[in-house]
Tab-separated table of C-alpha atoms and ligand atoms in Angstrom:
chain	number	residue	atom	x	y	z
A	1	MET	CA	-6.178	12.575	-16.426
A	2	VAL	CA	-4.199	13.872	-13.460
A	3	GLU	CA	-6.396	15.927	-11.154
A	4	LEU	CA	-4.908	18.340	-8.626
A	5	LYS	CA	-6.623	18.740	-5.251
A	6	SER	CA	-7.312	21.968	-3.350
A	7	ARG	CA	-6.134	22.525	0.224
A	8	GLU	CA	-9.654	21.824	1.461
A	9	GLN	CA	-9.841	18.595	-0.510
A	10	ILE	CA	-6.451	17.507	0.827
A	11	GLU	CA	-7.722	18.162	4.351
A	12	ARG	CA	-10.670	15.842	3.657
A	13	ILE	CA	-8.325	13.130	2.375
A	14	ARG	CA	-6.294	13.656	5.550
A	15	GLU	CA	-9.404	12.784	7.567
A	16	ALA	CA	-9.835	9.555	5.600
A	17	GLY	CA	-6.104	8.983	6.075
A	18	ARG	CA	-6.340	9.311	9.862
A	19	PHE	CA	-9.045	6.672	9.855
A	20	VAL	CA	-6.960	4.355	7.654
A	21	ALA	CA	-3.912	4.822	9.904
A	22	GLY	CA	-5.972	4.052	13.000
A	23	VAL	CA	-7.295	0.852	11.437
A	24	LEU	CA	-3.801	-0.300	10.469
A	25	ALA	CA	-2.521	0.335	14.007
A	26	SER	CA	-5.437	-1.631	15.429
A	27	VAL	CA	-4.988	-4.541	12.997
A	28	ARG	CA	-1.320	-4.677	13.905
A	29	GLU	CA	-2.259	-5.025	17.585
A	30	GLN	CA	-4.757	-7.782	16.782
A	31	ALA	CA	-2.336	-9.731	14.580
A	32	VAL	CA	-0.879	-12.242	17.043
A	33	VAL	CA	-0.074	-15.954	16.688
A	34	GLY	CA	-3.254	-18.016	16.128
A	35	VAL	CA	-5.423	-15.183	14.794
A	36	THR	CA	-6.757	-15.847	11.291
A	37	LEU	CA	-6.619	-13.458	8.357
A	38	ARG	CA	-10.413	-13.605	8.271
A	39	ASP	CA	-10.486	-12.468	11.938
A	40	LEU	CA	-8.426	-9.408	10.974
A	41	ASP	CA	-10.779	-8.704	8.075
A	42	ALA	CA	-13.868	-8.981	10.320
A	43	HIS	CA	-12.256	-6.688	12.916
A	44	THR	CA	-11.618	-4.126	10.185
A	45	HIS	CA	-15.111	-4.443	8.780
A	46	ALA	CA	-16.516	-3.589	12.221
A	47	MET	CA	-14.262	-0.512	12.442
A	48	ILE	CA	-15.419	0.626	8.978
A	49	ASP	CA	-19.067	0.310	9.984
A	50	ALA	CA	-18.516	2.075	13.330
A	51	ALA	CA	-16.840	5.026	11.591
A	52	GLY	CA	-19.474	5.370	8.856
A	53	ALA	CA	-16.741	4.691	6.309
A	54	ARG	CA	-16.973	2.480	3.216
A	55	SER	CA	-14.669	-0.252	1.935
A	56	VAL	CA	-13.225	0.372	-1.507
A	57	TYR	CA	-11.844	-3.199	-1.644
A	58	LEU	CA	-14.975	-5.250	-1.077
A	59	GLY	CA	-16.443	-6.140	-4.478
A	60	TYR	CA	-13.641	-4.386	-6.375
A	61	HIS	CA	-13.234	-6.253	-9.659
A	62	PRO	CA	-10.422	-5.179	-11.997
A	63	SER	CA	-9.763	-7.276	-15.107
A	64	PHE	CA	-7.026	-9.350	-13.413
A	65	GLY	CA	-9.180	-10.635	-10.531
A	66	ALA	CA	-10.831	-14.026	-11.074
A	67	MET	CA	-13.656	-12.782	-8.802
A	68	PRO	CA	-14.676	-9.550	-7.092
A	69	TYR	CA	-12.404	-8.848	-4.103
A	70	PRO	CA	-13.914	-10.726	-1.134
A	71	GLY	CA	-12.605	-8.687	1.816
A	72	VAL	CA	-11.899	-5.218	3.192
A	73	LEU	CA	-8.166	-5.860	3.799
A	74	CYS	CA	-5.310	-7.294	1.785
A	75	THR	CA	-3.495	-9.772	4.029
A	76	SER	CA	-0.263	-10.988	2.458
A	77	VAL	CA	1.879	-13.419	4.473
A	78	ASN	CA	5.561	-14.337	3.881
A	79	ASP	CA	5.995	-15.042	0.123
A	80	ALA	CA	2.662	-13.297	-0.609
A	81	ALA	CA	3.414	-9.657	-1.436
A	82	LEU	CA	0.170	-8.030	-2.526
A	83	HIS	CA	-3.584	-8.690	-2.618
A	84	GLY	CA	-3.504	-11.655	-0.218
A	85	LEU	CA	-7.103	-12.744	0.381
A	86	PRO	CA	-8.303	-12.852	4.005
A	87	SER	CA	-8.524	-16.647	4.500
A	88	ASP	CA	-8.785	-19.070	7.417
A	89	TYR	CA	-4.990	-19.174	7.630
A	90	ALA	CA	-3.938	-18.698	11.273
A	91	LEU	CA	-0.853	-16.554	11.873
A	92	ALA	CA	2.215	-18.514	13.008
A	93	ASP	CA	5.256	-17.457	15.007
A	94	GLY	CA	7.710	-15.528	12.825
A	95	ASP	CA	5.277	-14.799	9.972
A	96	LEU	CA	5.930	-11.618	7.989
A	97	VAL	CA	2.547	-9.981	7.441
A	98	SER	CA	1.730	-7.151	5.044
A	99	ILE	CA	-1.608	-5.427	5.565
A	100	ASP	CA	-2.895	-3.084	2.855
A	101	PHE	CA	-5.987	-1.028	3.610
A	102	ALA	CA	-7.897	1.678	1.781
A	103	ALA	CA	-11.302	3.112	2.620
A	104	GLU	CA	-13.578	5.987	1.732
A	105	LEU	CA	-14.672	8.448	4.416
A	106	GLY	CA	-16.766	11.502	3.599
A	107	GLY	CA	-16.416	10.880	-0.131
A	108	TRP	CA	-12.598	10.717	-0.151
A	109	VAL	CA	-10.235	7.739	-0.180
A	110	ALA	CA	-6.911	7.094	1.553
A	111	ASP	CA	-4.682	4.043	1.023
A	112	SER	CA	-1.828	2.725	3.188
A	113	ALA	CA	0.063	-0.487	3.940
A	114	VAL	CA	2.354	-1.775	6.680
A	115	SER	CA	4.505	-4.888	7.097
A	116	PHE	CA	5.527	-6.420	10.409
A	117	GLN	CA	6.456	-9.722	12.007
A	118	VAL	CA	4.261	-11.763	14.287
A	119	GLY	CA	5.818	-13.345	17.382
A	120	THR	CA	9.570	-13.947	17.195
A	121	PRO	CA	11.258	-11.686	14.629
A	122	ASP	CA	14.240	-12.746	12.510
A	123	ALA	CA	17.010	-10.464	11.289
A	124	ALA	CA	16.527	-11.068	7.544
A	125	SER	CA	12.806	-10.217	7.666
A	126	ALA	CA	13.490	-7.173	9.849
A	127	ARG	CA	15.980	-5.928	7.273
A	128	LEU	CA	13.535	-6.542	4.410
A	129	ILE	CA	10.823	-4.550	6.208
A	130	GLU	CA	13.206	-1.759	7.194
A	131	THR	CA	14.497	-1.443	3.614
A	132	THR	CA	10.959	-1.239	2.240
A	133	GLU	CA	10.104	1.502	4.742
A	134	ARG	CA	13.296	3.348	3.833
A	135	ALA	CA	12.352	3.152	0.137
A	136	LEU	CA	8.943	4.629	0.964
A	137	ALA	CA	10.631	7.462	2.881
A	138	ALA	CA	13.005	8.084	-0.045
A	139	GLY	CA	10.096	8.185	-2.490
A	140	ILE	CA	8.220	10.643	-0.278
A	141	ALA	CA	11.318	12.832	0.094
A	142	ALA	CA	11.562	13.037	-3.714
A	143	ALA	CA	7.913	14.172	-4.029
A	144	ARG	CA	8.647	17.888	-4.402
A	145	PRO	CA	7.090	20.358	-6.813
A	146	GLY	CA	9.149	20.692	-9.968
A	147	ALA	CA	10.631	17.212	-9.574
A	148	ARG	CA	9.534	14.431	-11.931
A	149	MET	CA	7.739	11.149	-11.331
A	150	GLY	CA	10.951	9.368	-12.332
A	151	ASP	CA	12.679	10.980	-9.350
A	152	ILE	CA	10.274	9.208	-6.996
A	153	SER	CA	10.566	5.914	-8.887
A	154	SER	CA	14.350	5.967	-9.059
A	155	ALA	CA	14.648	6.887	-5.357
A	156	ILE	CA	12.497	3.865	-4.448
A	157	GLY	CA	14.298	1.518	-6.835
A	158	LYS	CA	17.756	2.593	-5.697
A	159	VAL	CA	17.043	1.730	-2.046
A	160	GLY	CA	15.790	-1.726	-3.046
A	161	ARG	CA	18.581	-2.458	-5.538
A	162	ASP	CA	21.313	-1.228	-3.165
A	163	ALA	CA	20.012	-3.766	-0.644
A	164	GLY	CA	20.046	-6.509	-3.313
A	165	LEU	CA	16.278	-7.023	-3.180
A	166	GLY	CA	13.928	-8.223	-5.921
A	167	ILE	CA	11.752	-5.511	-7.486
A	168	ASN	CA	8.973	-5.847	-10.041
A	169	ALA	CA	7.370	-2.676	-11.383
A	170	ASP	CA	4.173	-4.278	-12.734
A	171	PHE	CA	2.303	-3.111	-9.628
A	172	GLY	CA	3.036	0.227	-8.008
A	173	GLY	CA	1.568	3.410	-6.634
A	174	HIS	CA	-1.199	5.566	-8.045
A	175	GLY	CA	-3.171	8.753	-7.747
A	176	VAL	CA	-5.767	8.813	-4.951
A	177	GLY	CA	-8.857	10.977	-4.531
A	178	ARG	CA	-12.551	10.283	-4.839
A	179	THR	CA	-11.526	6.782	-5.934
A	180	MET	CA	-8.688	4.457	-4.922
A	181	HIS	CA	-6.918	4.262	-8.264
A	182	GLU	CA	-6.500	7.473	-10.233
A	183	ASP	CA	-3.823	8.773	-12.581
A	184	PRO	CA	-0.874	8.970	-12.458
A	185	HIS	CA	0.859	5.611	-12.073
A	186	VAL	CA	3.772	5.727	-9.583
A	187	PRO	CA	6.244	2.996	-10.627
A	188	ASN	CA	8.711	1.458	-8.171
A	189	LEU	CA	11.504	1.600	-10.764
A	190	GLY	CA	12.357	4.447	-13.107
A	191	ARG	CA	14.796	7.021	-14.326
A	192	ALA	CA	15.358	10.288	-12.503
A	193	GLY	CA	14.444	13.389	-14.488
A	194	ARG	CA	11.787	11.585	-16.579
A	195	GLY	CA	8.024	11.505	-16.499
A	196	LEU	CA	5.295	13.724	-15.127
A	197	THR	CA	6.330	17.005	-13.524
A	198	LEU	CA	5.080	17.020	-9.923
A	199	ARG	CA	2.880	19.909	-8.796
A	200	PRO	CA	1.306	21.097	-5.533
A	201	GLY	CA	-2.096	19.442	-5.128
A	202	LEU	CA	-1.027	16.093	-6.555
A	203	VAL	CA	-2.179	13.324	-4.178
A	204	ILE	CA	-0.578	9.923	-4.707
A	205	ALA	CA	-0.092	6.614	-2.959
A	206	ILE	CA	3.577	5.599	-2.962
A	207	GLU	CA	3.963	1.870	-2.337
A	208	PRO	CA	7.257	0.024	-2.651
A	209	TRP	CA	7.092	-3.763	-2.324
A	210	PHE	CA	10.270	-5.787	-2.402
A	211	MET	CA	11.170	-9.460	-2.526
A	212	ALA	CA	14.106	-10.991	-0.629
A	213	GLY	CA	14.966	-13.058	-3.750
A	214	GLY	CA	14.545	-12.389	-7.461
A	215	ASP	CA	12.396	-9.988	-9.473
A	216	ALA	CA	9.761	-12.481	-10.659
A	217	TYR	CA	6.316	-12.997	-9.174
A	218	VAL	CA	3.498	-15.474	-9.698
A	219	ILE	CA	-0.247	-14.996	-9.255
A	220	ASP	CA	-2.381	-17.578	-7.448
A	221	PRO	CA	-5.261	-19.257	-9.345
A	222	ASP	CA	-7.608	-16.873	-7.450
A	223	GLY	CA	-6.255	-14.159	-9.772
A	224	TRP	CA	-5.423	-11.961	-6.783
A	225	THR	CA	-2.605	-13.110	-4.528
A	226	ILE	CA	0.797	-12.014	-5.827
A	227	ARG	CA	3.751	-14.064	-4.544
A	228	SER	CA	7.474	-14.052	-5.136
A	229	ALA	CA	8.169	-16.705	-7.802
A	230	ASP	CA	11.055	-18.152	-5.774
A	231	GLY	CA	9.102	-18.354	-2.513
A	232	SER	CA	11.239	-15.687	-0.840
A	233	ARG	CA	9.689	-13.353	1.715
A	234	THR	CA	8.289	-9.988	0.653
A	235	ALA	CA	7.405	-6.681	2.301
A	236	HIS	CA	5.172	-3.746	1.348
A	237	ALA	CA	4.883	-0.207	2.720
A	238	GLU	CA	2.514	2.510	1.518
A	239	HIS	CA	1.375	6.021	2.347
A	240	THR	CA	-0.987	8.404	0.633
A	241	ILE	CA	0.774	11.764	0.367
A	242	ALA	CA	0.036	15.263	-0.923
A	243	ILE	CA	2.625	17.300	-2.779
A	244	THR	CA	2.644	20.910	-1.572
A	245	ALA	CA	4.717	23.999	-2.289
A	246	SER	CA	6.995	22.894	0.549
A	247	ALA	CA	7.370	19.454	2.169
A	248	PRO	CA	4.993	16.632	1.191
A	249	ILE	CA	2.216	15.846	3.709
A	250	ILE	CA	1.781	12.207	4.723
A	251	LEU	CA	-2.013	11.920	4.744
A	252	THR	CA	-2.029	8.400	6.235
A	253	ALA	CA	0.322	9.212	9.128
A	254	PRO	CA	-1.045	8.038	12.494
B	301	LIG	N1	-4.625	-0.952	-1.984
B	301	LIG	C1	-4.085	-1.662	-3.105
B	301	LIG	C2	-3.240	-0.654	-3.819
B	301	LIG	O1	-2.479	-0.056	-3.155
B	301	LIG	C3	-5.106	-2.250	-3.983
B	301	LIG	C4	-5.926	-3.286	-3.357
B	301	LIG	S1	-6.772	-4.156	-4.528
B	301	LIG	C5	-8.184	-4.655	-3.776
B	301	LIG	O2	-3.299	-0.407	-4.971
B	301	LIG	F1	-8.800	-5.433	-4.526
B	301	LIG	F2	-7.893	-5.199	-2.655
B	301	LIG	F3	-8.950	-3.678	-3.574
B	302	LIG	CO1	-2.317	1.660	-3.197
């Protein structure tokens, strides 16, 4: 069931979103060569506790996970695209890191992700990240009342396909509210003019993730980490947004 949020409720999600944005900015600062993914997770856990927030990742156990999620961050490096577990892996020069973070504050959830390079950047990774961010912006721009879900999906997919990137629509965006994953699903591929009609009060996470190579992915034996099947690099960008009578509001903007 798709639930529309009031102005007041959207303002509460905005507060959770400000916290999420602040954490992502801080993690990005901490993510330098030699720092482990577990260090980033511990840093985030401390920020959650200090803010009186609550992790919606820790212990999360959907049917596809071999075990409950063991961290408060998703840390996906290079060929890992989504749901990378915070491990003892130490960041190396040139790594492409995607950090996905959602938390609950005051009873409301916000969800956002960023991708960036550690140390010395390379042009191909920079282009992959920039294209993913541009797809997110295109999806947000399409999130207008009266438009359809397929307009968002096709806007995202077109940016990725025009750049020749791999796209797989098995994992995508979602409604956000009291919980992290609500209806509706927000696919990263679709046909304009189809699907749910968008209305003011709809709060969704839009989250393109693209692969530099083909469209196929594989899942690690842990049941969580999603990697490009061909080992190519991947990038992910996500904001939680609210559809209003006018322009959409980015609730996870810094
Ligand atoms: N934040 C991710 C999403 O955008 C989901 C993370 S799964 C978890 O849908 F297990 F890490 F919680
Ligand atoms: Co999400």
